PDB file of C-alpha atoms in Angstrom:
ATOM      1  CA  UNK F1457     107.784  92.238 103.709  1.00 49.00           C
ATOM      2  CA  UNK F1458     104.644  90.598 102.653  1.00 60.00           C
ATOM      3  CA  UNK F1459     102.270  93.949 102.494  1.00 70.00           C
ATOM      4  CA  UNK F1460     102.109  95.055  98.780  1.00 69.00           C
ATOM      5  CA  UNK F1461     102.043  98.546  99.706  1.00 69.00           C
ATOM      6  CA  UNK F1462     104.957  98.158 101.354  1.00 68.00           C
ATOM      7  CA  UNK F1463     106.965  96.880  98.339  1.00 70.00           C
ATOM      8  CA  UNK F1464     105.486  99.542  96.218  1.00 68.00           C
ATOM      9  CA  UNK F1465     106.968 102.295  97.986  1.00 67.00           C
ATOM     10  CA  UNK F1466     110.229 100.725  98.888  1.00 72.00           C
ATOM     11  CA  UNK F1467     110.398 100.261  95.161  1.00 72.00           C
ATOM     12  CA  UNK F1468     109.363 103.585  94.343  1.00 70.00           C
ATOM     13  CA  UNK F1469     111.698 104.987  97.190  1.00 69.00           C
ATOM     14  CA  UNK F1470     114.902 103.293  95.274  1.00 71.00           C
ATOM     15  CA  UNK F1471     114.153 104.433  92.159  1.00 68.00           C
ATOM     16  CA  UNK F1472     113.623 107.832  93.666  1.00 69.00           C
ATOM     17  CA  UNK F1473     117.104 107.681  94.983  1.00 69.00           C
ATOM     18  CA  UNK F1474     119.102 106.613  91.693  1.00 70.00           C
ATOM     19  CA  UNK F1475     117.205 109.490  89.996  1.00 66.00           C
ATOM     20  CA  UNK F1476     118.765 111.683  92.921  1.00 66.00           C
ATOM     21  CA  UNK F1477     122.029 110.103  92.572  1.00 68.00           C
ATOM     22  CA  UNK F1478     122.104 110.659  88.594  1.00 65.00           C
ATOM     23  CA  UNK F1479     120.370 114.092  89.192  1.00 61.00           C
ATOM     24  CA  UNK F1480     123.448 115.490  91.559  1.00 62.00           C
ATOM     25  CA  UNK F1481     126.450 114.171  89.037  1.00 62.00           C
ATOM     26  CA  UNK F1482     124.169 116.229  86.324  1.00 57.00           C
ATOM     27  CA  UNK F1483     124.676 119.394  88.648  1.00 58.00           C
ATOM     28  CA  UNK F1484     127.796 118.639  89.618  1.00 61.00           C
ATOM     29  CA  UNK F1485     128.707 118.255  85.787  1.00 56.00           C
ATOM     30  CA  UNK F1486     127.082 121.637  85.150  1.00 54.00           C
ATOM     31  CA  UNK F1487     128.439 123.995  88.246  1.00 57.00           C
ATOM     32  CA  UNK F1488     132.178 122.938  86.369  1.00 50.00           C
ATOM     33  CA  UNK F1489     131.151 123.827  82.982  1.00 51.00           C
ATOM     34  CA  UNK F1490     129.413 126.658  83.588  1.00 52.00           C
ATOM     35  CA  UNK F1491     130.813 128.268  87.046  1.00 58.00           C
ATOM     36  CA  UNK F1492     130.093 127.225  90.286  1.00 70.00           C
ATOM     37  CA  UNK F1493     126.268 127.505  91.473  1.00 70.00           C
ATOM     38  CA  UNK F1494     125.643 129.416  94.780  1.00 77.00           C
ATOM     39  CA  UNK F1495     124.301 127.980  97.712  1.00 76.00           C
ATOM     40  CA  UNK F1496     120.832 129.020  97.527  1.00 81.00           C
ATOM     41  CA  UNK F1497     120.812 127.957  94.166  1.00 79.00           C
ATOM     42  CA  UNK F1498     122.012 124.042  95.444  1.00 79.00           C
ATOM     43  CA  UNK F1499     119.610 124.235  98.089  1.00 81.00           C
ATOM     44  CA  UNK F1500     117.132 125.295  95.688  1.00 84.00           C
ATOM     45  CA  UNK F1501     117.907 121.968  93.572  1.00 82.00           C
ATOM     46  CA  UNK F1502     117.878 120.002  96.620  1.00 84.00           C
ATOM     47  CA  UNK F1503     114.357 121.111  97.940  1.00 88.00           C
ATOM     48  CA  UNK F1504     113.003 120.644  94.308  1.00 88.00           C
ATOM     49  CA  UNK F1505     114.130 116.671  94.323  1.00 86.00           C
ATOM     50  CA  UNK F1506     112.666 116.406  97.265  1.00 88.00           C
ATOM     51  CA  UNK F1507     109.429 117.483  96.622  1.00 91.00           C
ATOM     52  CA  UNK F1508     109.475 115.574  93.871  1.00 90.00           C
ATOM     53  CA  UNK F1509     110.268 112.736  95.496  1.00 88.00           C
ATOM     54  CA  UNK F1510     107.107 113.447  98.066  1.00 90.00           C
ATOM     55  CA  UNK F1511     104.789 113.754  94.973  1.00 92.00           C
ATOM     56  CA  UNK F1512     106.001 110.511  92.888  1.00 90.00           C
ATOM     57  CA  UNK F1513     105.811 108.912  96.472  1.00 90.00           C
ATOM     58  CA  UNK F1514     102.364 109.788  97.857  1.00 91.00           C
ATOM     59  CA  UNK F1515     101.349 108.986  94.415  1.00 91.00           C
ATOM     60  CA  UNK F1516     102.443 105.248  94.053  1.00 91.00           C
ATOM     61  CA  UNK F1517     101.031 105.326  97.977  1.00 90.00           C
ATOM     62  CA  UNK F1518      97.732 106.567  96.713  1.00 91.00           C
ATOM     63  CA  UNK F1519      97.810 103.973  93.641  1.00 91.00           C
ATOM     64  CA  UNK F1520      98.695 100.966  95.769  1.00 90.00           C
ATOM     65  CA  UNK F1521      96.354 101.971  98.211  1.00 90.00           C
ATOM     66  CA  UNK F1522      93.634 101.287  95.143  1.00 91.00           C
ATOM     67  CA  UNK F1523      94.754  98.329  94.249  1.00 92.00           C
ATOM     68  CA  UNK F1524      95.275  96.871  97.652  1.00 91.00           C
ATOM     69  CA  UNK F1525      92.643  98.997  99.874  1.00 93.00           C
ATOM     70  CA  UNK F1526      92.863  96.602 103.064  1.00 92.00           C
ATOM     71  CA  UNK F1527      95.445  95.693 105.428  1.00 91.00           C
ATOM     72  CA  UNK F1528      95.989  93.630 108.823  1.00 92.00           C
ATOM     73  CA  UNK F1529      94.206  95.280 111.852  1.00 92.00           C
ATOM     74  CA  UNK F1530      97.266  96.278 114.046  1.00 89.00           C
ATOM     75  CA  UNK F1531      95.011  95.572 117.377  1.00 89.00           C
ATOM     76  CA  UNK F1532      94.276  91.836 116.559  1.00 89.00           C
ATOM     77  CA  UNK F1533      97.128  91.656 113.951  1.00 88.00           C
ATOM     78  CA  UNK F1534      94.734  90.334 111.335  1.00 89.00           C
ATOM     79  CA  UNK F1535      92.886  87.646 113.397  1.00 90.00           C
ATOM     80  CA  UNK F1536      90.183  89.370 114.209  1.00 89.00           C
ATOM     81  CA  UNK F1537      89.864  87.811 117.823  1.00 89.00           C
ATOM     82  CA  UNK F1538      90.761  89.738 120.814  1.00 84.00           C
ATOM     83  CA  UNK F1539      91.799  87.274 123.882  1.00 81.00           C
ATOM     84  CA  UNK F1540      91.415  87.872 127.385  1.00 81.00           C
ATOM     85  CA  UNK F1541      93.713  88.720 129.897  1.00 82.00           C
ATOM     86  CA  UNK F1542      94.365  85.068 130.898  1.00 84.00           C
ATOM     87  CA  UNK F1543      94.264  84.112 127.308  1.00 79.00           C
ATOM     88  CA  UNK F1544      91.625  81.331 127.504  1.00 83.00           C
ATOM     89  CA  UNK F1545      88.214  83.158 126.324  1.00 86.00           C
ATOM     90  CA  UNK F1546      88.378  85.564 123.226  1.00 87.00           C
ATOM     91  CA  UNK F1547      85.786  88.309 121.377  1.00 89.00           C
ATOM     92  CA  UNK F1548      85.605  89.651 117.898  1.00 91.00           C
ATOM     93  CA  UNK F1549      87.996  92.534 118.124  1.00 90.00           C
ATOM     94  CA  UNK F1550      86.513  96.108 118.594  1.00 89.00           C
ATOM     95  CA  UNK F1551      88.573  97.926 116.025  1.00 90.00           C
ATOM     96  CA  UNK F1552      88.143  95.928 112.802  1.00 92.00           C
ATOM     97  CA  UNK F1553      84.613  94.238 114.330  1.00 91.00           C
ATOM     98  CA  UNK F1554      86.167  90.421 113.896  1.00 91.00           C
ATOM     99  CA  UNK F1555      87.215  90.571 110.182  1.00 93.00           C
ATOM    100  CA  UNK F1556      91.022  90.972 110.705  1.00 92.00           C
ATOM    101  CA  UNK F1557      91.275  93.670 108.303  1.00 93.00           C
ATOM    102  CA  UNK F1558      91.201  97.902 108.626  1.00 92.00           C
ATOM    103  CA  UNK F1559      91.133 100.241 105.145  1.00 92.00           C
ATOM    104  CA  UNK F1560      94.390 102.211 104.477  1.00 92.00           C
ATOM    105  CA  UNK F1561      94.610 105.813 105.670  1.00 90.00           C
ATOM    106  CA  UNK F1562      95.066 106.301 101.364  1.00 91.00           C
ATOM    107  CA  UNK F1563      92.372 104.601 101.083  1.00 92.00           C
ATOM    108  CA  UNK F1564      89.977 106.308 103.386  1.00 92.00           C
ATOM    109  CA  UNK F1565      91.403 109.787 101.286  1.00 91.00           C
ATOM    110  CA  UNK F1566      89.989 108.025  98.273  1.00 90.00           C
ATOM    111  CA  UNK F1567      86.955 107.022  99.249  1.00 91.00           C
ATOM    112  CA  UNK F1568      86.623 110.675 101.105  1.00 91.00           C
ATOM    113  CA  UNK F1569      87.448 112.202  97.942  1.00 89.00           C
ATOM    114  CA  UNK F1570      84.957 110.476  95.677  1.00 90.00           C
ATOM    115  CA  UNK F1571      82.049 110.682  98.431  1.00 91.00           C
ATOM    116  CA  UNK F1572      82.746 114.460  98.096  1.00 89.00           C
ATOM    117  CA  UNK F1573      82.737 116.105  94.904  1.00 79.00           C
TER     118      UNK F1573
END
């Protein structure tokens, strides 16, 4: 994994899930000592981590993304060259125009955003 981004939100996404972990012995702890919850209501807690767990994620996504606004052009795979068919003759590439590198879709929302207000 050598994309930044990448280890952000694999980092983020663990620490997401210990929180979940400690989060369900909590209710777990509190349906015995207070009654048993109802379903809707443990649904209710389940839906809430995980939109939680969407915000604190799109949010380190949107934080690495302006720290580390470029990445490898997927059509060239950061080369920036195209090749032929029979691999002898090659052209700048005609998605990232020959510099090997594309902006983030978080990045684009950024720049959107700040071009907007």
């Amino acid at each position: 994994m050598t994309d930044p981004v990448h280890a952000v939100l694999v980092a983020g996404s663990g620490l997401i899930l210990a929180a979940t972990a400690g989060l369900n012995h909590a209710t777990e702890a509190a349906t015995d000592a207070a009654g048993n919850l109802t379903h809707l209501q443990q649904v209710a807690v389940q839906v809430a981590v995980l939109l939680v767990a969407a915000l604190v994620l799109g949010g380190l996504y949107l934080l690495a993304c302006a720290i580390w606004p470029y990445a490898n052009c997927g059509r060239c795979n950061g080369q920036g060259k195209s090749r032929s068919p029979s691999g002898k003759k090659f052209r700048n590439c005609p998605r990232c125009k020959g510099t090997g590198r594309r902006k983030r879709i978080g990045r684009r929302l950024l720049d959107h955003r700040a071009t907007n207000r």
